[in-house]
Amino acid sequence: MRTVHEVSDLSGISIRTLQYYDRIGLLHPTERTQAGYRLYSDDDLARLQQILLFRELEFPLKDIKRIINSPDFDRSKALEQQIELLELQRSRIARLIALARELKEKGTGMPTFEPFDTKKIDEYAAQAKASWGSTPEWKEYESKSAGRTDEEERSMGEELLSLFKPFGQMAAEGADPASEKAREQAKRIQDYITEHFYTCTDEVFLQLSRAYGAGGEFTRNIDAHAGSGAGAFAMHAIEAYIEG
């Protein structure tokens, strides 16, 4: 666990900014000391990284919060977009450096403004932003979450995670993910997502299940709240439920 001062030193983000992220529900520390001081886990730092990546894409904080709190947030997709944007930026910086060196060595010459053109970067950033807001699921989520407070959003996220606890218990007992009990619990999760976030079709639910059991941030969060193996068990239970 790291203190807010340590996270600030490590990330280069000011303490005031970290406090603001906590206040608006964008980045809550996992724990607090008895004196109320913030303590950040490795998962918190991973979330901060993702926030900063979206900031590089010039997403507003309110959009970042909605995206990374969404049940179908695709971290891999976000990273692919960030890599592409950085490659474009690196290429532009290389051209600017080459132009500066040429001007230094040769003095004035035929003026060129191509290295200053940010059109490609702007177009890609716009496409990336559109990809997060154009799906019917995202539109529905935006509509349903419009009037909610941060506390309500947090509470629903916790309620959703609590629905995975039976999976953790089943995994510990060596139960069959294709059992009727497991499939019924999968349906409860699907129904909860549909009621509170967006219409969770079988296709979308199957995609979510792969994220639940892929071993990444989704899996770690589920296992932390529901018990070791809950994420992987959920994936297999949802697959069995969808397949009928």
mmCIF file of C-alpha atoms in Angstrom:
data_model
loop_
_atom_site.group_PDB
_atom_site.id
_atom_site.type_symbol
_atom_site.label_atom_id
_atom_site.label_comp_id
_atom_site.label_asym_id
_atom_site.label_seq_id
_atom_site.Cartn_x
_atom_site.Cartn_y
_atom_site.Cartn_z
ATOM 1 C CA MET A 1 0.000 0.000 0.000
ATOM 2 C CA ARG A 2 1.213 3.515 -0.810
ATOM 3 C CA THR A 3 0.339 6.843 0.760
ATOM 4 C CA VAL A 4 -0.994 9.724 -1.280
ATOM 5 C CA HIS A 5 2.444 11.386 -1.075
ATOM 6 C CA GLU A 6 4.137 8.258 -2.430
ATOM 7 C CA VAL A 7 1.618 7.955 -5.274
ATOM 8 C CA SER A 8 2.122 11.627 -6.077
ATOM 9 C CA ASP A 9 5.906 11.195 -6.216
ATOM 10 C CA LEU A 10 5.601 8.004 -8.267
ATOM 11 C CA SER A 11 3.091 9.294 -10.793
ATOM 12 C CA GLY A 12 3.900 12.977 -10.986
ATOM 13 C CA ILE A 13 0.257 13.758 -10.174
ATOM 14 C CA SER A 14 -0.229 16.387 -7.508
ATOM 15 C CA ILE A 15 -1.710 15.429 -4.152
ATOM 16 C CA ARG A 16 -4.496 17.925 -4.746
ATOM 17 C CA THR A 17 -5.380 16.200 -8.031
ATOM 18 C CA LEU A 18 -5.436 12.765 -6.354
ATOM 19 C CA GLN A 19 -7.704 14.154 -3.656
ATOM 20 C CA TYR A 20 -9.969 15.598 -6.351
ATOM 21 C CA TYR A 21 -10.111 12.240 -8.181
ATOM 22 C CA ASP A 22 -11.183 10.641 -4.906
ATOM 23 C CA ARG A 23 -13.809 13.306 -4.275
ATOM 24 C CA ILE A 24 -15.485 12.917 -7.693
ATOM 25 C CA GLY A 25 -15.432 9.104 -7.540
ATOM 26 C CA LEU A 26 -12.826 8.630 -10.252
ATOM 27 C CA LEU A 27 -10.111 7.042 -8.112
ATOM 28 C CA HIS A 28 -10.912 5.931 -4.587
ATOM 29 C CA PRO A 29 -8.027 4.599 -2.440
ATOM 30 C CA THR A 30 -8.542 0.998 -1.377
ATOM 31 C CA GLU A 31 -7.983 1.773 2.283
ATOM 32 C CA ARG A 32 -7.623 4.581 4.772
ATOM 33 C CA THR A 33 -5.648 4.664 7.977
ATOM 34 C CA GLN A 34 -7.387 5.173 11.318
ATOM 35 C CA ALA A 35 -6.413 8.811 10.994
ATOM 36 C CA GLY A 36 -8.157 8.992 7.599
ATOM 37 C CA TYR A 37 -5.066 9.079 5.365
ATOM 38 C CA ARG A 38 -5.476 7.537 1.916
ATOM 39 C CA LEU A 39 -3.726 4.250 1.073
ATOM 40 C CA TYR A 40 -3.467 3.084 -2.543
ATOM 41 C CA SER A 41 -3.091 -0.524 -3.712
ATOM 42 C CA ASP A 42 -1.416 -1.790 -6.891
ATOM 43 C CA ASP A 43 -4.877 -2.080 -8.466
ATOM 44 C CA ASP A 44 -5.481 1.582 -7.630
ATOM 45 C CA LEU A 45 -2.238 2.483 -9.385
ATOM 46 C CA ALA A 46 -3.284 0.443 -12.430
ATOM 47 C CA ARG A 47 -6.548 2.381 -12.501
ATOM 48 C CA LEU A 48 -4.616 5.653 -12.227
ATOM 49 C CA GLN A 49 -2.510 4.606 -15.208
ATOM 50 C CA GLN A 50 -5.662 4.028 -17.225
ATOM 51 C CA ILE A 51 -7.048 7.405 -16.187
ATOM 52 C CA LEU A 52 -3.856 9.109 -17.352
ATOM 53 C CA LEU A 53 -3.937 7.228 -20.648
ATOM 54 C CA PHE A 54 -7.425 8.533 -21.315
ATOM 55 C CA ARG A 55 -6.292 12.003 -20.328
ATOM 56 C CA GLU A 56 -3.676 11.740 -23.081
ATOM 57 C CA LEU A 57 -6.595 11.094 -25.438
ATOM 58 C CA GLU A 58 -8.088 14.325 -24.030
ATOM 59 C CA PHE A 59 -11.189 12.680 -22.596
ATOM 60 C CA PRO A 60 -13.070 14.799 -20.027
ATOM 61 C CA LEU A 61 -12.872 13.390 -16.501
ATOM 62 C CA LYS A 62 -16.621 12.729 -16.382
ATOM 63 C CA ASP A 63 -16.333 10.551 -19.505
ATOM 64 C CA ILE A 64 -13.304 8.711 -18.140
ATOM 65 C CA LYS A 65 -15.226 7.918 -14.982
ATOM 66 C CA ARG A 66 -18.179 6.526 -16.894
ATOM 67 C CA ILE A 67 -15.988 4.494 -19.231
ATOM 68 C CA ILE A 68 -13.774 2.780 -16.662
ATOM 69 C CA ASN A 69 -16.712 2.186 -14.313
ATOM 70 C CA SER A 70 -18.707 0.568 -17.093
ATOM 71 C CA PRO A 71 -19.076 -3.214 -16.694
ATOM 72 C CA ASP A 72 -17.921 -3.780 -20.290
ATOM 73 C CA PHE A 73 -14.833 -1.578 -20.137
ATOM 74 C CA ASP A 74 -12.236 -3.096 -22.476
ATOM 75 C CA ARG A 75 -8.817 -2.210 -21.074
ATOM 76 C CA SER A 76 -7.015 -3.943 -23.944
ATOM 77 C CA LYS A 77 -8.849 -1.818 -26.491
ATOM 78 C CA ALA A 78 -8.009 1.337 -24.566
ATOM 79 C CA LEU A 79 -4.325 0.402 -24.514
ATOM 80 C CA GLU A 80 -4.318 -0.310 -28.250
ATOM 81 C CA GLN A 81 -5.732 3.140 -28.884
ATOM 82 C CA GLN A 82 -3.189 4.749 -26.609
ATOM 83 C CA ILE A 83 -0.302 2.950 -28.321
ATOM 84 C CA GLU A 84 -1.515 4.128 -31.725
ATOM 85 C CA LEU A 85 -1.850 7.712 -30.513
ATOM 86 C CA LEU A 86 1.633 7.684 -28.996
ATOM 87 C CA GLU A 87 3.079 6.296 -32.229
ATOM 88 C CA LEU A 88 1.498 9.171 -34.131
ATOM 89 C CA GLN A 89 2.829 11.659 -31.605
ATOM 90 C CA ARG A 90 6.322 10.139 -31.739
ATOM 91 C CA SER A 91 6.347 10.380 -35.516
ATOM 92 C CA ARG A 92 5.337 14.037 -35.367
ATOM 93 C CA ILE A 93 7.979 14.860 -32.731
ATOM 94 C CA ALA A 94 10.646 13.133 -34.849
ATOM 95 C CA ARG A 95 9.719 15.346 -37.796
ATOM 96 C CA LEU A 96 9.866 18.453 -35.625
ATOM 97 C CA ILE A 97 13.326 17.480 -34.334
ATOM 98 C CA ALA A 98 14.539 16.857 -37.891
ATOM 99 C CA LEU A 99 13.233 20.255 -38.988
ATOM 100 C CA ALA A 100 14.888 22.040 -36.055
ATOM 101 C CA ARG A 101 18.232 20.355 -36.785
ATOM 102 C CA GLU A 102 18.020 21.252 -40.461
ATOM 103 C CA LEU A 103 17.301 24.887 -39.642
ATOM 104 C CA LYS A 104 20.215 24.944 -37.208
ATOM 105 C CA GLU A 105 22.652 23.431 -39.702
ATOM 106 C CA LYS A 106 21.507 25.104 -42.917
ATOM 107 C CA GLY A 107 19.780 28.228 -41.738
ATOM 108 C CA THR A 108 16.648 29.352 -43.495
ATOM 109 C CA GLY A 109 15.470 27.431 -46.507
ATOM 110 C CA MET A 110 12.233 26.526 -48.216
ATOM 111 C CA PRO A 111 9.623 26.907 -45.449
ATOM 112 C CA THR A 112 7.762 23.707 -44.560
ATOM 113 C CA PHE A 113 4.922 23.388 -42.097
ATOM 114 C CA GLU A 114 4.141 19.678 -42.484
ATOM 115 C CA PRO A 115 5.709 18.713 -39.118
ATOM 116 C CA PHE A 116 3.296 21.086 -37.386
ATOM 117 C CA ASP A 117 0.236 19.353 -38.870
ATOM 118 C CA THR A 118 -1.693 17.502 -36.160
ATOM 119 C CA LYS A 119 -4.542 16.414 -38.429
ATOM 120 C CA LYS A 120 -3.770 12.682 -38.180
ATOM 121 C CA ILE A 121 -3.521 12.807 -34.402
ATOM 122 C CA ASP A 122 -6.722 14.835 -34.118
ATOM 123 C CA GLU A 123 -8.587 12.465 -36.432
ATOM 124 C CA TYR A 124 -7.435 9.373 -34.565
ATOM 125 C CA ALA A 125 -8.297 10.860 -31.179
ATOM 126 C CA ALA A 126 -11.760 11.721 -32.478
ATOM 127 C CA GLN A 127 -12.240 8.160 -33.737
ATOM 128 C CA ALA A 128 -11.120 6.752 -30.398
ATOM 129 C CA LYS A 129 -13.571 8.936 -28.529
ATOM 130 C CA ALA A 130 -16.387 8.008 -30.898
ATOM 131 C CA SER A 131 -15.701 4.300 -30.423
ATOM 132 C CA TRP A 132 -16.437 4.661 -26.710
ATOM 133 C CA GLY A 133 -19.656 6.556 -27.167
ATOM 134 C CA SER A 134 -21.309 5.137 -30.281
ATOM 135 C CA THR A 135 -22.539 1.737 -29.127
ATOM 136 C CA PRO A 136 -26.184 1.315 -28.102
ATOM 137 C CA GLU A 137 -25.010 -0.062 -24.752
ATOM 138 C CA TRP A 138 -22.987 3.076 -24.053
ATOM 139 C CA LYS A 139 -25.847 5.368 -25.048
ATOM 140 C CA GLU A 140 -28.215 3.464 -22.778
ATOM 141 C CA TYR A 141 -25.713 3.546 -19.920
ATOM 142 C CA GLU A 142 -25.301 7.303 -20.326
ATOM 143 C CA SER A 143 -29.064 7.735 -20.177
ATOM 144 C CA LYS A 144 -29.537 5.560 -17.097
ATOM 145 C CA SER A 145 -26.614 7.055 -15.179
ATOM 146 C CA ALA A 146 -27.375 10.697 -15.996
ATOM 147 C CA GLY A 147 -29.100 11.560 -12.721
ATOM 148 C CA ARG A 148 -27.129 9.341 -10.360
ATOM 149 C CA THR A 149 -24.849 10.589 -7.637
ATOM 150 C CA ASP A 150 -21.314 9.256 -7.149
ATOM 151 C CA GLU A 151 -22.505 7.382 -4.090
ATOM 152 C CA GLU A 152 -25.297 5.703 -6.049
ATOM 153 C CA GLU A 153 -22.874 4.690 -8.779
ATOM 154 C CA ARG A 154 -20.474 3.249 -6.229
ATOM 155 C CA SER A 155 -23.269 1.404 -4.439
ATOM 156 C CA MET A 156 -24.468 -0.249 -7.641
ATOM 157 C CA GLY A 157 -20.939 -1.294 -8.503
ATOM 158 C CA GLU A 158 -20.592 -2.915 -5.096
ATOM 159 C CA GLU A 159 -23.969 -4.641 -5.462
ATOM 160 C CA LEU A 160 -22.906 -6.039 -8.813
ATOM 161 C CA LEU A 161 -19.682 -7.400 -7.333
ATOM 162 C CA SER A 162 -21.622 -8.960 -4.463
ATOM 163 C CA LEU A 163 -23.509 -11.082 -6.998
ATOM 164 C CA PHE A 164 -20.243 -12.894 -7.725
ATOM 165 C CA LYS A 165 -19.830 -14.094 -4.135
ATOM 166 C CA PRO A 166 -21.833 -17.298 -4.709
ATOM 167 C CA PHE A 167 -19.422 -18.106 -7.524
ATOM 168 C CA GLY A 168 -16.498 -17.763 -5.138
ATOM 169 C CA GLN A 169 -18.133 -20.188 -2.749
ATOM 170 C CA MET A 170 -18.963 -22.624 -5.543
ATOM 171 C CA ALA A 171 -15.378 -22.469 -6.806
ATOM 172 C CA ALA A 172 -14.062 -23.213 -3.304
ATOM 173 C CA GLU A 173 -16.404 -26.196 -3.057
ATOM 174 C CA GLY A 174 -15.370 -27.554 -6.456
ATOM 175 C CA ALA A 175 -18.890 -27.180 -7.850
ATOM 176 C CA ASP A 176 -19.808 -27.579 -11.515
ATOM 177 C CA PRO A 177 -20.072 -24.214 -13.341
ATOM 178 C CA ALA A 178 -22.747 -25.773 -15.555
ATOM 179 C CA SER A 179 -24.972 -26.643 -12.587
ATOM 180 C CA GLU A 180 -28.460 -25.183 -12.402
ATOM 181 C CA LYS A 181 -27.485 -23.135 -9.347
ATOM 182 C CA ALA A 182 -24.518 -21.583 -11.157
ATOM 183 C CA ARG A 183 -26.559 -20.814 -14.271
ATOM 184 C CA GLU A 184 -29.287 -19.189 -12.179
ATOM 185 C CA GLN A 185 -26.699 -16.946 -10.546
ATOM 186 C CA ALA A 186 -25.363 -16.001 -13.977
ATOM 187 C CA LYS A 187 -28.864 -14.937 -14.974
ATOM 188 C CA ARG A 188 -29.136 -12.754 -11.854
ATOM 189 C CA ILE A 189 -25.980 -10.908 -12.905
ATOM 190 C CA GLN A 190 -27.237 -10.460 -16.461
ATOM 191 C CA ASP A 191 -30.577 -9.147 -15.184
ATOM 192 C CA TYR A 192 -28.839 -6.730 -12.796
ATOM 193 C CA ILE A 193 -26.682 -5.285 -15.582
ATOM 194 C CA THR A 194 -29.750 -4.872 -17.791
ATOM 195 C CA GLU A 195 -31.730 -3.151 -15.053
ATOM 196 C CA HIS A 196 -29.038 -0.736 -13.871
ATOM 197 C CA PHE A 197 -26.576 -0.231 -16.738
ATOM 198 C CA TYR A 198 -27.730 -1.291 -20.227
ATOM 199 C CA THR A 199 -29.482 -4.131 -22.028
ATOM 200 C CA CYS A 200 -27.136 -7.054 -21.486
ATOM 201 C CA THR A 201 -27.813 -9.350 -24.427
ATOM 202 C CA ASP A 202 -26.479 -12.902 -24.470
ATOM 203 C CA GLU A 203 -23.767 -11.810 -26.902
ATOM 204 C CA VAL A 204 -22.654 -8.913 -24.701
ATOM 205 C CA PHE A 205 -22.827 -11.095 -21.590
ATOM 206 C CA LEU A 206 -20.613 -13.706 -23.213
ATOM 207 C CA GLN A 207 -18.049 -11.007 -24.049
ATOM 208 C CA LEU A 208 -18.169 -9.788 -20.460
ATOM 209 C CA SER A 209 -17.650 -13.325 -19.166
ATOM 210 C CA ARG A 210 -14.344 -13.575 -21.002
ATOM 211 C CA ALA A 211 -13.174 -10.400 -19.297
ATOM 212 C CA TYR A 212 -14.296 -11.813 -15.936
ATOM 213 C CA GLY A 213 -12.081 -14.866 -16.342
ATOM 214 C CA ALA A 214 -9.183 -13.494 -18.402
ATOM 215 C CA GLY A 215 -6.921 -12.921 -15.396
ATOM 216 C CA GLY A 216 -6.741 -9.138 -15.729
ATOM 217 C CA GLU A 217 -8.193 -6.283 -13.707
ATOM 218 C CA PHE A 218 -11.755 -7.620 -13.917
ATOM 219 C CA THR A 219 -10.664 -10.988 -12.557
ATOM 220 C CA ARG A 220 -8.623 -9.443 -9.745
ATOM 221 C CA ASN A 221 -11.516 -7.230 -8.654
ATOM 222 C CA ILE A 222 -14.008 -10.086 -8.693
ATOM 223 C CA ASP A 223 -11.671 -12.444 -6.838
ATOM 224 C CA ALA A 224 -10.878 -9.757 -4.269
ATOM 225 C CA HIS A 225 -14.566 -9.275 -3.474
ATOM 226 C CA ALA A 226 -15.935 -12.783 -4.046
ATOM 227 C CA GLY A 227 -13.050 -15.146 -3.327
ATOM 228 C CA SER A 228 -10.236 -16.767 -5.260
ATOM 229 C CA GLY A 229 -11.379 -18.364 -8.499
ATOM 230 C CA ALA A 230 -14.694 -16.492 -8.619
ATOM 231 C CA GLY A 231 -13.864 -14.703 -11.871
ATOM 232 C CA ALA A 232 -12.894 -17.842 -13.775
ATOM 233 C CA PHE A 233 -15.869 -19.735 -12.347
ATOM 234 C CA ALA A 234 -18.179 -16.901 -13.433
ATOM 235 C CA MET A 235 -16.836 -17.116 -16.975
ATOM 236 C CA HIS A 236 -17.582 -20.832 -17.233
ATOM 237 C CA ALA A 237 -20.976 -20.477 -15.540
ATOM 238 C CA ILE A 238 -22.012 -17.702 -17.928
ATOM 239 C CA GLU A 239 -20.840 -19.745 -20.906
ATOM 240 C CA ALA A 240 -22.945 -22.687 -19.687
ATOM 241 C CA TYR A 241 -25.919 -20.384 -19.104
ATOM 242 C CA ILE A 242 -25.720 -18.809 -22.577
ATOM 243 C CA GLU A 243 -25.229 -22.147 -24.291
ATOM 244 C CA GLY A 244 -28.369 -23.386 -22.512
#
